[in-house]
Amino acid sequence: MTQRVLTGITTTGTPHLGNYVGAIRPAIAASREPGVESFFFLADYHALIKCDDPARIARSRLEIAATWLAAGLDTDRVTFYAQSDIPEITELNWLLTCVTAKGQMNRAHAYKAAVDANEAKGEEPDAGVTMGLYCYPVLMAADILMFNAHRVPVGRDQVQHIEMARDVALRFNHLYGAGQELFVLPEAEIEEAVATLPGLDGRKMSKSYDNTVPLFEGGAKALKEAVARIVTDSKLPGEPKDPEGAHLVTIYDAFATAEQRAAFHAELRAGLAWGEAKQRLVELIEAHVGPMRARYAELVAHPERVEAVLQAGADKARARATPFLKTLRQAVGLRPMVASGAVASAQAGATPAKTAVPVFKQYREADGLFYFKLAAADGAVLLQSQGFAEGREAGNWVKRLKTEGAAALEGAPVSLVVDAAEAHAALAAVVAHEQEAAAAKAARA
Ligand code: TRP
């Protein structure tokens, strides 16, 4: 089955080496795996939580988009978009907000950190805390669940958010799924070796610690200057150094092959001077980053190209998001009171049309075997069965699918003609329709 991989980067700053190693590089690598469908986006709604400087938001959107493209993202293979170009995400955000426990948001790390900082300063616990910050994890869950992502590559600091997204998905499925999995339960994916790249001072590389190594900004010169500022111990040239404890080595390892790592570690143990080690590190990073920097400069000089890529990505993303949101609205009860055809007919004074629910069709082919398929209202085939010797066998599977929905798909002799999420949604609609029909019948009896 296709695995959907999704991740976003908040557009508040200029990407640094930590963003590249921790998020962009592993995400692009994952997007090249066979059987993977990737969704990468600019988390620009999240950016508004952290930053109220419009110029900085705008600049960062361009820089981060250009960084992904320069780093080798293949936008034919992946869906690459800006969160703010997908209005369905904010709409889903509300549906999820209504099933999210407030107590769980109280425990979110970002919010708790803000409260702790306030208390340390003797201020009101919630001073300066916006609802945006407080509800940050719900918006993130909407990002992930909108596309039913299976895997979410993130830094370790984001793992709690993915767990919250799972909880929200579980709760939503439980409340509204009628036994179906409307949402896939996402899993965080951490590249163990480089989960969080250390910065110049050994803490996590982060703009808020002012300890970053720039990715492209300032060219090779800025890279060299940053590396020169990496804190090391005070062992002299010739003295053996422990590669395990040194964050300079962790940064080196993030770019090195296994052989390069082994050689570098051995040299340090043999007394390589830190100054020399820094020189090696600059060369290693520059070999990776130099060619990308040239592509980046070209893109930043042509924002219209970047915008066109994002708009095409948004179209691709919304082709998924729009029908899925319709299913979700239906699931929570935000439905037309009658079938849409009926509204039109009623307006025209005609007789109401039937509800546009997908239908199962059973039939016999020239090969003598019995088949069934699930077809959408417009006739498009969603599921196709294999042939059965007995008509009854086909009938039994149809019955199961109508009552159990997607849960019965496991092991069913059918192939999905459409994406799993779409098939699941169609089955959910069928099950809901069957239940409504049964309830209506019971009420009449
Ligand atoms: N919160 C993430 C960060 O700061 C960015 C983000 C927003 C994200 N939405 C997401 C990451 C969805 C993964 C999936 O790093």
mmCIF file of C-alpha atoms and ligand atoms in Angstrom, residues 6-10 19 23 39 41-44 46 50 83 136 139-144 152-155 157-158 161-162 204, ligand 1:
data_model
loop_
_atom_site.group_PDB
_atom_site.id
_atom_site.type_symbol
_atom_site.label_atom_id
_atom_site.label_comp_id
_atom_site.label_asym_id
_atom_site.label_seq_id
_atom_site.Cartn_x
_atom_site.Cartn_y
_atom_site.Cartn_z
ATOM 1 C CA LEU A 6 4.142 14.572 5.192
ATOM 2 C CA THR A 7 6.100 17.329 6.856
ATOM 3 C CA GLY A 8 6.087 21.102 7.164
ATOM 4 C CA ILE A 9 8.538 23.843 8.028
ATOM 5 C CA THR A 10 7.452 26.967 9.864
ATOM 6 C CA ASN A 19 16.623 22.444 9.337
ATOM 7 C CA ALA A 23 13.923 17.916 8.169
ATOM 8 C CA PHE A 39 3.374 16.044 0.994
ATOM 9 C CA PHE A 41 4.550 22.289 2.847
ATOM 10 C CA LEU A 42 5.337 25.725 4.182
ATOM 11 C CA ALA A 43 3.735 25.918 7.623
ATOM 12 C CA ASP A 44 2.961 29.589 7.160
ATOM 13 C CA HIS A 46 2.046 28.266 12.118
ATOM 14 C CA LYS A 50 5.512 33.009 16.354
ATOM 15 C CA GLN A 83 -0.462 25.624 4.129
ATOM 16 C CA TYR A 136 -0.775 25.014 17.864
ATOM 17 C CA LEU A 139 -3.516 23.038 13.583
ATOM 18 C CA MET A 140 -0.602 20.676 13.194
ATOM 19 C CA ALA A 141 -2.959 17.708 13.500
ATOM 20 C CA ALA A 142 -5.099 19.272 10.758
ATOM 21 C CA ASP A 143 -2.017 19.525 8.507
ATOM 22 C CA ILE A 144 -1.297 15.852 8.982
ATOM 23 C CA VAL A 152 5.684 12.400 9.625
ATOM 24 C CA PRO A 153 9.427 13.118 9.596
ATOM 25 C CA VAL A 154 10.120 15.625 12.358
ATOM 26 C CA GLY A 155 12.677 16.641 14.940
ATOM 27 C CA ASP A 157 10.874 18.168 19.807
ATOM 28 C CA GLN A 158 7.833 17.595 17.601
ATOM 29 C CA HIS A 161 2.612 16.915 18.544
ATOM 30 C CA ILE A 162 2.396 13.804 16.396
ATOM 31 C CA LYS A 204 20.034 21.902 19.691
HETATM 32 N N1 TRP B 1 5.537 22.432 14.085
HETATM 33 C C1 TRP B 1 6.508 22.044 13.117
HETATM 34 C C2 TRP B 1 7.859 22.631 13.499
HETATM 35 O O1 TRP B 1 7.904 23.687 14.096
HETATM 36 C C3 TRP B 1 6.127 22.473 11.723
HETATM 37 C C4 TRP B 1 4.881 21.819 11.303
HETATM 38 C C5 TRP B 1 3.641 22.389 11.199
HETATM 39 C C6 TRP B 1 4.734 20.456 10.952
HETATM 40 N N2 TRP B 1 2.748 21.470 10.789
HETATM 41 C C7 TRP B 1 3.374 20.274 10.647
HETATM 42 C C8 TRP B 1 5.626 19.372 10.877
HETATM 43 C C9 TRP B 1 2.876 19.020 10.272
HETATM 44 C C10 TRP B 1 5.114 18.131 10.517
HETATM 45 C C11 TRP B 1 3.758 17.967 10.212
HETATM 46 O O2 TRP B 1 8.853 22.035 13.192
#
